[in-house]
């Protein structure tokens, strides 16, 4: 993508039939731009390729033909030259001078400690002037290897308290992050901590990390599994500006560049298969938008107006692009009915704990906040006997129905059914309603259709809360993950059948599937995976054909 024009460009080095799996663009100190890729070349298998980014000319790194499957490519500046380091799946680490293509230092053979699937590296310079690589291997401590001697350092770095998944090396030190959600800075030469570990507030774990120099300041940029990006002063650890909501799910990758017009641009890649570019000054809190509007958590349309939830726990009501009301104490807007909006409240730490009902016409809360048994709640609203009913789902596979606007409980139930996928490895703790909708069956009964974290879809009678039919599961037998149901919508087919269109995560073979709510059997599925689907709506064409 051309970041100046926002147009797609086919690079000359992307040859027909080639499938690049790992890409690293490198600007050398002599002004040349290279792209280092692992290509899957027909009749030749996978291998390391180096090309000029502009002309597409093939270049050579010394001994590159001996490099096997690549796990990661990193680069660093060392003694006035740009060094490229490559980590292979067999544990070998190679390094080259990007300008001359000559080998730098010694080849390193990493020991097979821990799960090699989670191994990652960073490259930098030690206090003695030697080039080194830092190797993180999930549960194992971070180890440093001197590339000039080929020997490991005497000290190790503890890394993340739970599991180190990210390691980057910048001018201000070595940074680690992982499953604890904390960011830490280390002196790579001594192994001493240069910060006290602190939580970034970006979710249970951090999913991307980057060191950069912006406006003369060394910064570290963190991406979280909730789709936010934060900018930190690499020396002091002070957060610069407010978090920016960049994706609907995990931030999987980060890159930055300086454009010819002087702008600093951050490029983010999300788990929903999108890449977006941002001007970095929008993260430092100086812009009007960043100051006035904190990161968005959710958006819905209510009575011709837009209602948005934000990380500061304030619900904002918009009309023609202007905020006409601010309703404090609501972290995320869930559903709407007429001029009523249901929102999840906040304890002040970003975690939802109460259910709030707002009248948008008067800008007032209806009734008192109700404590929820869960976080990560989903909700929908429908009618029963001419009155509005809110249906809320959350942790422990709990579903609750309540009359609106009084909040009087109609019923509450929790599924205790155990599926054969429930205790599948590390996912056995995940029990949560992740999507919910309602439908009207051919016999006139209104039902609640809920999807769970374990990939199971269940049907309940809206009036009684009792289970109907059998459980439906979107997860294939060979599925490596729970295949959570991420979105649901119901519709009527031209032949009269009532179906639920269920969407799930990108590891599911059929990411979108339609289920008959009477027979509880699949009607249709996508032929190929579509990527992780987070929202689904259904429209009906003039000829009566429903389109999800």
Coordinates of C-alpha atoms in Angstrom, one line a residue:
X1 CA 0.0 0.0 0.0
X2 CA 1.3 3.5 -1.0
X3 CA 1.0 5.4 2.3
X4 CA 1.0 8.7 0.5
X5 CA -1.9 8.0 -1.9
X6 CA -3.5 5.1 0.0
X7 CA -3.5 3.0 -3.2
X8 CA -2.6 -0.6 -3.6
X9 CA 0.7 -1.2 -5.4
X10 CA 2.0 -4.5 -6.7
X11 CA 5.7 -4.5 -5.9
X12 CA 8.1 -5.7 -8.6
X13 CA 9.7 -8.3 -6.3
X14 CA 6.3 -10.1 -5.8
X15 CA 6.6 -12.5 -8.7
X16 CA 3.8 -14.6 -10.1
X17 CA 3.4 -17.9 -8.3
X18 CA 5.5 -16.8 -5.3
X19 CA 4.0 -16.8 -1.8
X20 CA 6.0 -14.6 0.7
X21 CA 5.3 -15.8 4.2
X22 CA 7.6 -13.5 6.2
X23 CA 8.5 -10.0 5.1
X24 CA 10.9 -7.4 6.5
X25 CA 11.5 -4.1 4.7
X26 CA 14.9 -2.6 5.5
X27 CA 16.3 0.9 4.8
X28 CA 20.1 0.6 4.9
X29 CA 22.4 3.3 6.1
X30 CA 23.6 4.0 2.5
X31 CA 20.1 4.9 1.4
X32 CA 19.1 1.6 -0.3
X33 CA 15.7 0.0 0.4
X34 CA 15.6 -3.8 0.6
X35 CA 12.9 -6.4 1.3
X36 CA 13.9 -9.7 2.9
X37 CA 11.3 -12.4 2.6
X38 CA 10.8 -16.1 3.0
X39 CA 9.3 -17.2 -0.3
X40 CA 7.5 -20.3 -1.2
X41 CA 8.8 -20.8 -4.7
X42 CA 7.3 -23.4 -7.1
X43 CA 9.6 -26.4 -7.6
X44 CA 12.1 -25.0 -5.1
X45 CA 10.3 -25.0 -1.8
X46 CA 10.9 -22.3 0.9
X47 CA 14.0 -20.1 1.0
X48 CA 15.4 -16.7 2.0
X49 CA 15.2 -14.1 -0.7
X50 CA 16.6 -10.6 -0.8
X51 CA 15.4 -8.0 -3.3
X52 CA 15.7 -4.3 -4.0
X53 CA 12.3 -2.9 -2.9
X54 CA 12.1 -0.4 -5.8
X55 CA 13.6 -2.3 -8.8
X56 CA 12.9 -5.8 -7.8
X57 CA 16.5 -6.8 -8.4
X58 CA 17.5 -10.1 -6.8
X59 CA 20.4 -9.6 -4.3
X60 CA 22.5 -12.2 -2.5
X61 CA 23.3 -12.8 1.1
X62 CA 26.4 -14.9 1.8
X63 CA 25.3 -18.5 2.4
X64 CA 21.6 -17.7 2.2
X65 CA 20.9 -21.0 0.4
X66 CA 21.7 -22.9 3.6
X67 CA 18.9 -21.1 5.5
X68 CA 15.9 -23.3 6.2
X69 CA 12.4 -22.4 7.3
X70 CA 12.4 -18.9 8.9
X71 CA 10.6 -18.0 12.1
X72 CA 11.5 -14.3 12.4
X73 CA 13.5 -11.6 10.6
X74 CA 14.8 -8.6 12.6
X75 CA 17.3 -5.8 11.9
X76 CA 19.4 -3.3 13.8
X77 CA 22.0 -0.6 13.2
X78 CA 25.6 -1.6 14.3
X79 CA 28.8 0.3 13.8
X80 CA 27.3 2.4 11.0
X81 CA 25.8 -0.5 9.1
X82 CA 22.5 -2.2 9.0
X83 CA 22.5 -5.8 10.2
X84 CA 19.8 -8.4 9.4
X85 CA 19.3 -11.3 11.8
X86 CA 17.2 -14.4 11.0
X87 CA 15.8 -17.0 13.4
X88 CA 15.1 -20.4 11.8
X89 CA 12.7 -23.0 13.1
X90 CA 15.6 -25.4 13.6
X91 CA 17.1 -22.9 16.2
X92 CA 19.8 -21.5 14.0
X93 CA 20.4 -17.7 14.0
X94 CA 22.2 -16.1 11.0
X95 CA 23.2 -12.4 10.6
X96 CA 24.4 -10.4 7.6
X97 CA 25.5 -6.9 6.7
X98 CA 22.5 -5.7 4.7
X99 CA 24.7 -3.4 2.5
X100 CA 27.4 -6.0 1.5
X101 CA 25.5 -9.2 2.0
X102 CA 28.5 -10.6 4.0
X103 CA 28.0 -12.8 7.1
X104 CA 28.3 -10.9 10.5
X105 CA 29.6 -12.8 13.5
X106 CA 29.0 -16.5 14.1
X107 CA 26.1 -18.8 13.4
X108 CA 24.3 -19.6 16.6
X109 CA 22.6 -22.9 17.4
X110 CA 19.9 -22.3 20.1
X111 CA 19.2 -25.1 22.6
X112 CA 15.8 -26.7 22.4
X113 CA 14.5 -25.3 25.7
X114 CA 10.7 -24.9 26.0
X115 CA 8.3 -24.7 23.1
X116 CA 10.1 -23.5 20.0
X117 CA 6.7 -22.5 18.5
X118 CA 6.8 -19.4 20.8
X119 CA 10.4 -18.4 20.2
X120 CA 11.2 -14.8 19.1
X121 CA 14.4 -12.7 18.9
X122 CA 15.6 -9.1 19.0
X123 CA 19.0 -7.7 17.9
X124 CA 21.1 -4.9 19.4
X125 CA 24.4 -3.7 20.7
X126 CA 25.9 -4.5 24.1
X127 CA 27.8 -2.0 26.3
X128 CA 31.1 -3.6 25.1
X129 CA 30.2 -2.8 21.5
X130 CA 29.5 -6.4 20.5
X131 CA 26.4 -7.3 18.4
X132 CA 24.0 -9.6 20.2
X133 CA 20.6 -11.2 19.9
X134 CA 18.1 -11.7 22.7
X135 CA 16.0 -14.9 22.5
X136 CA 12.7 -15.2 24.2
X137 CA 11.1 -18.7 24.5
X138 CA 7.7 -18.4 26.2
X139 CA 8.2 -19.8 29.8
X140 CA 12.0 -19.8 29.7
X141 CA 13.9 -16.6 30.7
X142 CA 15.3 -14.3 27.9
X143 CA 18.8 -15.3 27.0
X144 CA 21.4 -13.2 25.2
X145 CA 24.0 -14.5 22.7
X146 CA 27.1 -12.6 21.6
X147 CA 27.2 -12.9 17.8
X148 CA 30.9 -12.1 17.7
X149 CA 31.9 -15.0 20.0
X150 CA 28.9 -17.2 19.4
X151 CA 28.6 -17.7 23.1
X152 CA 25.6 -17.0 25.5
X153 CA 25.8 -14.2 28.0
X154 CA 26.5 -15.1 31.7
X155 CA 23.2 -13.5 32.7
X156 CA 19.6 -14.0 31.7
X157 CA 16.6 -11.7 31.8
X158 CA 13.4 -12.9 33.6
X159 CA 11.1 -11.4 31.0
X160 CA 7.3 -11.5 31.5
X161 CA 6.1 -12.8 34.8
X162 CA 3.7 -15.3 33.1
X163 CA 5.0 -15.9 29.6
X164 CA 7.3 -13.8 27.4
X165 CA 5.8 -13.6 24.0
X166 CA 7.4 -10.3 22.8
X167 CA 10.9 -8.9 22.9
X168 CA 12.2 -5.8 21.1
X169 CA 15.6 -4.0 21.4
X170 CA 15.9 -0.2 21.0
X171 CA 18.4 2.5 21.8
X172 CA 17.0 2.8 25.3
X173 CA 17.2 -0.8 26.2
X174 CA 15.5 -4.2 25.9
X175 CA 11.7 -4.4 26.3
X176 CA 9.7 -7.5 27.1
X177 CA 5.9 -8.2 27.3
X178 CA 3.5 -11.1 27.2
X179 CA 0.6 -12.8 28.9
X180 CA 0.7 -10.7 32.1
X181 CA -0.1 -7.5 30.1
X182 CA 2.8 -5.7 31.7
X183 CA 5.7 -3.9 29.9
X184 CA 9.2 -4.1 31.2
X185 CA 12.5 -2.5 30.3
X186 CA 15.9 -4.1 30.9
X187 CA 19.6 -3.3 30.6
X188 CA 20.7 -6.0 28.1
X189 CA 24.3 -5.7 29.1
X190 CA 23.7 -6.5 32.8
X191 CA 20.3 -8.1 32.9
X192 CA 19.0 -5.5 35.5
X193 CA 15.5 -4.1 35.4
X194 CA 15.4 -0.4 34.4
X195 CA 11.7 -0.1 35.2
X196 CA 9.3 -1.5 37.7
X197 CA 6.9 -3.6 35.7
X198 CA 3.6 -1.9 35.1
X199 CA 0.3 -2.9 33.5
X200 CA -0.5 -1.1 30.2
X201 CA -4.2 -1.6 30.7
X202 CA -4.6 -3.0 27.2
X203 CA -6.1 -6.3 28.1
X204 CA -5.1 -9.7 29.6
X205 CA -2.0 -9.8 27.3
X206 CA 0.0 -7.7 24.9
X207 CA 0.1 -8.9 21.3
X208 CA 2.5 -6.6 19.5
X209 CA 5.5 -4.4 20.5
X210 CA 7.7 -1.9 18.6
X211 CA 10.6 0.5 19.3
X212 CA 10.7 3.7 17.2
X213 CA 12.0 7.2 17.2
X214 CA 9.3 9.8 16.9
X215 CA 9.9 13.6 16.8
X216 CA 13.4 13.0 18.4
X217 CA 12.0 10.9 21.2
X218 CA 12.7 7.1 21.7
X219 CA 9.3 5.5 22.2
X220 CA 8.0 2.0 22.6
X221 CA 4.6 1.2 21.1
X222 CA 2.4 -1.6 22.5
X223 CA -0.6 -3.3 20.9
X224 CA -3.1 -5.2 23.0
X225 CA -5.5 -8.1 22.5
X226 CA -8.4 -5.6 22.9
X227 CA -7.4 -3.7 19.7
X228 CA -5.7 -0.7 21.3
X229 CA -2.3 0.9 20.8
X230 CA -0.4 2.9 23.4
X231 CA 2.7 5.0 23.0
X232 CA 5.3 5.1 25.9
X233 CA 8.4 7.2 26.5
X234 CA 11.1 4.6 26.2
X235 CA 13.3 6.2 28.9
X236 CA 10.7 7.1 31.6
X237 CA 7.9 4.7 30.9
X238 CA 5.4 7.6 30.8
X239 CA 2.4 7.1 28.5
X240 CA 2.2 9.6 25.7
X241 CA -1.4 10.6 25.1
X242 CA -4.4 8.3 25.3
X243 CA -4.9 4.7 24.0
X244 CA -6.1 4.6 20.4
X245 CA -8.6 1.9 19.3
X246 CA -7.2 0.7 16.0
X247 CA -8.8 -2.7 15.5
X248 CA -11.9 -4.7 16.6
X249 CA -9.7 -7.5 18.0
X250 CA -6.0 -8.2 18.7
X251 CA -3.3 -6.0 17.3
X252 CA -1.1 -8.6 15.7
X253 CA 1.7 -6.5 14.1
X254 CA 3.2 -2.9 14.2
X255 CA 5.4 -1.0 11.8
X256 CA 6.3 2.6 11.4
X257 CA 7.7 4.9 8.7
X258 CA 8.6 8.6 8.0
X259 CA 6.9 9.8 4.8
X260 CA 8.6 12.2 2.4
X261 CA 6.4 15.1 3.7
X262 CA 7.8 14.6 7.2
X263 CA 4.8 12.8 8.7
X264 CA 5.5 9.8 11.0
X265 CA 3.1 7.0 10.3
X266 CA 2.2 3.9 12.3
X267 CA 0.9 0.9 10.4
X268 CA -1.1 -1.7 12.4
X269 CA -2.2 -5.2 11.5
X270 CA -5.3 -6.7 13.2
X271 CA -6.6 -10.1 13.8
X272 CA -9.6 -9.4 11.6
X273 CA -7.3 -9.3 8.5
X274 CA -7.0 -5.5 8.1
X275 CA -4.1 -3.2 8.0
X276 CA -4.5 0.5 8.9
X277 CA -2.2 3.5 8.9
X278 CA -2.2 6.3 11.5
X279 CA -0.3 9.6 11.9
X280 CA 1.7 9.2 15.1
X281 CA 1.0 12.7 16.4
X282 CA -2.6 11.5 16.9
X283 CA -1.3 9.2 19.7
X284 CA 0.4 11.9 21.8
X285 CA -2.7 13.6 23.1
X286 CA -2.1 16.9 21.3
X287 CA -4.8 16.6 18.7
X288 CA -8.3 17.8 19.4
X289 CA -9.8 14.4 18.6
X290 CA -7.4 12.4 20.8
X291 CA -8.0 14.8 23.7
X292 CA -11.8 14.9 23.5
X293 CA -12.7 11.4 22.5
X294 CA -11.0 8.5 24.2
X295 CA -10.8 5.1 22.5
X296 CA -14.1 3.7 21.3
X297 CA -15.2 0.3 22.7
X298 CA -18.6 0.0 20.9
X299 CA -21.1 1.8 18.6
X300 CA -24.8 1.4 17.9
X301 CA -27.5 3.4 16.1
X302 CA -30.5 4.4 18.3
X303 CA -33.5 6.4 17.2
X304 CA -31.6 8.0 14.4
X305 CA -28.6 8.9 16.6
X306 CA -25.2 7.2 17.1
X307 CA -24.3 6.0 20.6
X308 CA -20.7 5.2 21.4
X309 CA -19.0 3.6 24.4
X310 CA -15.5 4.7 25.4
X311 CA -12.6 3.6 27.6
X312 CA -13.2 6.5 30.0
X313 CA -16.5 5.0 31.0
X314 CA -18.7 7.7 29.3
X315 CA -21.5 6.9 26.9
X316 CA -21.7 9.6 24.1
X317 CA -24.7 10.4 22.0
X318 CA -24.0 11.9 18.6
X319 CA -26.2 13.8 16.2
X320 CA -24.8 15.0 12.9
X321 CA -21.3 14.5 14.1
X322 CA -21.7 16.5 17.3
X323 CA -21.9 15.0 20.8
X324 CA -25.3 16.0 22.2
X325 CA -25.1 14.0 25.5
X326 CA -22.5 12.4 27.7
X327 CA -23.7 9.7 30.1
X328 CA -21.1 8.8 32.8
X329 CA -20.6 5.3 34.2
X330 CA -21.1 3.2 31.1
X331 CA -18.1 1.5 29.5
X332 CA -19.7 -0.3 26.6
X333 CA -23.1 0.0 24.8
X334 CA -24.7 -3.4 24.2
X335 CA -28.1 -3.0 22.6
X336 CA -31.0 -0.6 22.0
X337 CA -34.8 -0.5 21.9
X338 CA -36.7 2.6 20.9
X339 CA -34.9 5.4 22.7
X340 CA -33.5 3.0 25.4
X341 CA -29.9 1.8 25.4
X342 CA -28.4 -1.0 27.5
X343 CA -24.8 -0.4 28.5
X344 CA -22.3 -2.2 30.7
X345 CA -21.1 -0.1 33.5
X346 CA -17.6 0.4 34.8
X347 CA -15.9 0.0 38.1
X348 CA -13.3 2.6 37.0
X349 CA -10.7 0.1 35.9
X350 CA -12.2 -0.7 32.5
X351 CA -13.9 -3.9 33.7
X352 CA -17.7 -4.1 33.3
X353 CA -19.6 -4.9 36.5
X354 CA -23.1 -3.3 36.2
X355 CA -25.9 -3.2 33.7
X356 CA -27.3 0.3 33.1
X357 CA -30.4 1.3 31.1
X358 CA -30.4 4.8 29.6
X359 CA -33.3 6.9 28.2
X360 CA -31.6 8.8 25.3
X361 CA -34.5 11.2 24.8
X362 CA -34.1 12.6 28.3
X363 CA -30.4 11.7 28.8
X364 CA -31.3 10.0 32.1
X365 CA -30.6 6.6 33.6
X366 CA -33.7 4.4 34.1
X367 CA -33.8 2.6 37.4
X368 CA -30.8 1.7 39.5
X369 CA -27.7 -0.1 38.1
X370 CA -27.9 -3.9 38.4
X371 CA -24.9 -6.0 39.3
X372 CA -23.9 -8.4 36.6
X373 CA -22.4 -11.9 37.4
X374 CA -20.0 -11.4 34.5
X375 CA -17.7 -9.3 32.4
X376 CA -17.6 -9.3 28.6
X377 CA -21.4 -9.2 28.4
X378 CA -23.5 -9.4 25.2
X379 CA -27.1 -8.4 25.0
X380 CA -30.1 -8.0 22.7
X381 CA -33.7 -6.7 23.1
X382 CA -37.0 -8.0 21.7
X383 CA -40.7 -7.9 22.4
X384 CA -42.8 -10.4 24.4
X385 CA -46.6 -9.8 24.9
X386 CA -46.1 -6.2 23.6
X387 CA -43.4 -5.3 26.2
X388 CA -39.7 -5.1 25.8
X389 CA -37.4 -7.8 27.1
X390 CA -33.7 -7.6 27.4
X391 CA -31.6 -10.8 27.1
X392 CA -28.1 -10.7 28.5
X393 CA -25.4 -13.3 28.4
X394 CA -22.0 -13.6 30.0
X395 CA -19.5 -15.7 32.0
X396 CA -20.3 -19.3 33.1
X397 CA -22.6 -19.6 30.1
X398 CA -25.3 -17.6 32.0
X399 CA -28.3 -16.1 30.2
X400 CA -30.8 -13.7 31.9
X401 CA -34.0 -12.1 30.6
X402 CA -35.5 -9.0 32.2
X403 CA -38.5 -6.8 31.5
X404 CA -37.8 -3.2 30.3
X405 CA -37.7 -0.6 31.6
X406 CA -38.3 -1.9 35.1
X407 CA -35.4 -4.5 35.0
X408 CA -37.6 -7.1 36.7
X409 CA -36.1 -10.5 36.1
X410 CA -38.1 -12.9 33.8
X411 CA -35.7 -15.8 34.2
X412 CA -32.0 -16.6 34.6
X413 CA -30.3 -19.8 33.6
X414 CA -26.8 -21.2 33.4
X415 CA -25.8 -24.0 31.1
X416 CA -24.0 -26.8 32.9
X417 CA -23.8 -29.1 29.9
X418 CA -20.3 -30.3 29.2
X419 CA -19.1 -30.6 25.7
X420 CA -16.4 -32.9 24.4
X421 CA -14.3 -29.8 23.5
X422 CA -14.7 -28.1 26.9
X423 CA -11.5 -29.5 28.5
X424 CA -9.4 -29.2 25.3
X425 CA -5.9 -28.3 26.5
X426 CA -5.3 -24.7 27.7
X427 CA -8.9 -23.6 26.7
X428 CA -10.7 -25.6 29.4
X429 CA -11.3 -22.5 31.5
X430 CA -13.3 -20.6 28.8
X431 CA -17.0 -20.7 29.6
X432 CA -18.8 -17.5 28.3
X433 CA -21.7 -16.4 26.2
X434 CA -20.0 -14.6 23.3
X435 CA -23.0 -13.8 21.0
X436 CA -26.8 -13.6 21.4
X437 CA -29.9 -13.0 19.3
X438 CA -33.6 -13.8 19.2
X439 CA -35.8 -15.5 16.5
X440 CA -39.5 -16.4 16.0
X441 CA -40.1 -20.0 15.1
X442 CA -42.8 -21.1 12.6
X443 CA -45.1 -22.1 15.5
X444 CA -45.0 -18.5 16.8
X445 CA -42.7 -19.1 19.8
X446 CA -39.9 -16.5 20.4
X447 CA -36.6 -18.1 21.3
X448 CA -33.2 -16.9 22.4
X449 CA -30.2 -18.2 20.4
X450 CA -26.9 -17.9 22.2
X451 CA -23.3 -18.8 21.1
X452 CA -20.6 -19.7 23.5
X453 CA -16.8 -19.5 23.8
X454 CA -16.6 -23.3 23.2
X455 CA -18.3 -23.0 19.8
X456 CA -21.7 -24.3 20.9
X457 CA -25.1 -22.7 19.9
X458 CA -28.1 -23.2 22.2
X459 CA -31.8 -22.3 21.9
X460 CA -34.1 -21.3 24.8
X461 CA -37.7 -20.4 25.0
X462 CA -37.9 -16.6 25.7
X463 CA -40.9 -17.0 27.9
X464 CA -39.6 -19.7 30.2
X465 CA -35.8 -19.9 29.6
X466 CA -36.1 -23.7 29.0
X467 CA -33.8 -25.3 26.5
X468 CA -35.2 -26.3 23.2
X469 CA -33.8 -28.7 20.6
X470 CA -30.2 -30.0 20.8
X471 CA -26.9 -28.2 21.0
X472 CA -25.2 -27.2 17.7
X473 CA -21.4 -26.9 17.5
X474 CA -19.5 -25.0 14.9
X475 CA -16.2 -26.7 15.9
X476 CA -14.7 -29.4 13.6
X477 CA -13.3 -32.5 15.2
X478 CA -9.8 -31.6 14.3
X479 CA -10.2 -28.0 15.5
X480 CA -7.2 -26.9 17.6
X481 CA -9.0 -24.1 19.4
X482 CA -12.5 -23.6 20.9
X483 CA -13.9 -21.9 17.8
X484 CA -15.8 -19.3 19.8
X485 CA -19.1 -18.1 18.2
X486 CA -18.3 -14.4 17.6
X487 CA -21.5 -13.2 16.0
X488 CA -25.1 -14.3 15.5
X489 CA -28.2 -13.2 13.5
X490 CA -31.4 -14.9 12.7
X491 CA -33.5 -14.7 9.5
X492 CA -36.3 -16.5 7.6
X493 CA -35.5 -18.3 4.3
X494 CA -37.8 -18.1 1.3
X495 CA -39.0 -21.7 2.0
X496 CA -40.1 -20.7 5.5
X497 CA -37.3 -22.2 7.5
X498 CA -35.9 -20.1 10.4
X499 CA -32.1 -20.1 10.6
X500 CA -29.4 -18.7 12.7
X501 CA -26.3 -17.4 10.9
X502 CA -23.3 -18.1 13.1
X503 CA -19.9 -16.6 12.7
X504 CA -16.7 -17.8 14.4
X505 CA -13.0 -17.3 14.7
X506 CA -10.6 -17.6 11.8
X507 CA -9.3 -21.0 12.9
X508 CA -12.6 -22.6 12.0
X509 CA -12.8 -24.3 8.6
X510 CA -16.3 -22.9 8.0
X511 CA -16.3 -19.5 9.6
X512 CA -19.8 -18.7 8.6
X513 CA -22.6 -21.3 8.9
X514 CA -26.4 -21.3 8.8
X515 CA -28.3 -23.6 11.3
X516 CA -32.0 -24.6 11.1
X517 CA -33.4 -23.7 14.5
X518 CA -36.1 -26.4 14.3
X519 CA -34.0 -29.4 13.3
X520 CA -30.8 -28.0 14.8
X521 CA -28.9 -29.1 11.7
X522 CA -26.6 -27.1 9.4
X523 CA -28.2 -25.6 6.3
X524 CA -25.1 -24.1 4.6
X525 CA -21.5 -23.3 5.4
X526 CA -18.8 -21.2 3.7
X527 CA -16.5 -23.2 1.5
X528 CA -13.4 -21.5 2.8
X529 CA -12.4 -19.7 6.0
X530 CA -13.3 -16.0 5.8
X531 CA -11.1 -14.7 8.6
X532 CA -12.3 -13.8 12.1
X533 CA -15.9 -12.4 11.8
X534 CA -16.9 -10.0 14.6
X535 CA -20.2 -8.6 13.3
X536 CA -22.9 -9.9 11.1
X537 CA -26.2 -8.4 9.8
X538 CA -28.7 -9.8 7.3
X539 CA -30.6 -8.0 4.6
X540 CA -33.4 -9.2 2.3
X541 CA -33.3 -8.6 -1.4
X542 CA -36.5 -7.6 -3.3
X543 CA -36.8 -11.2 -4.5
X544 CA -36.9 -12.4 -0.9
X545 CA -33.3 -13.8 -0.8
X546 CA -31.6 -13.2 2.5
X547 CA -28.0 -12.0 2.4
X548 CA -25.7 -12.1 5.5

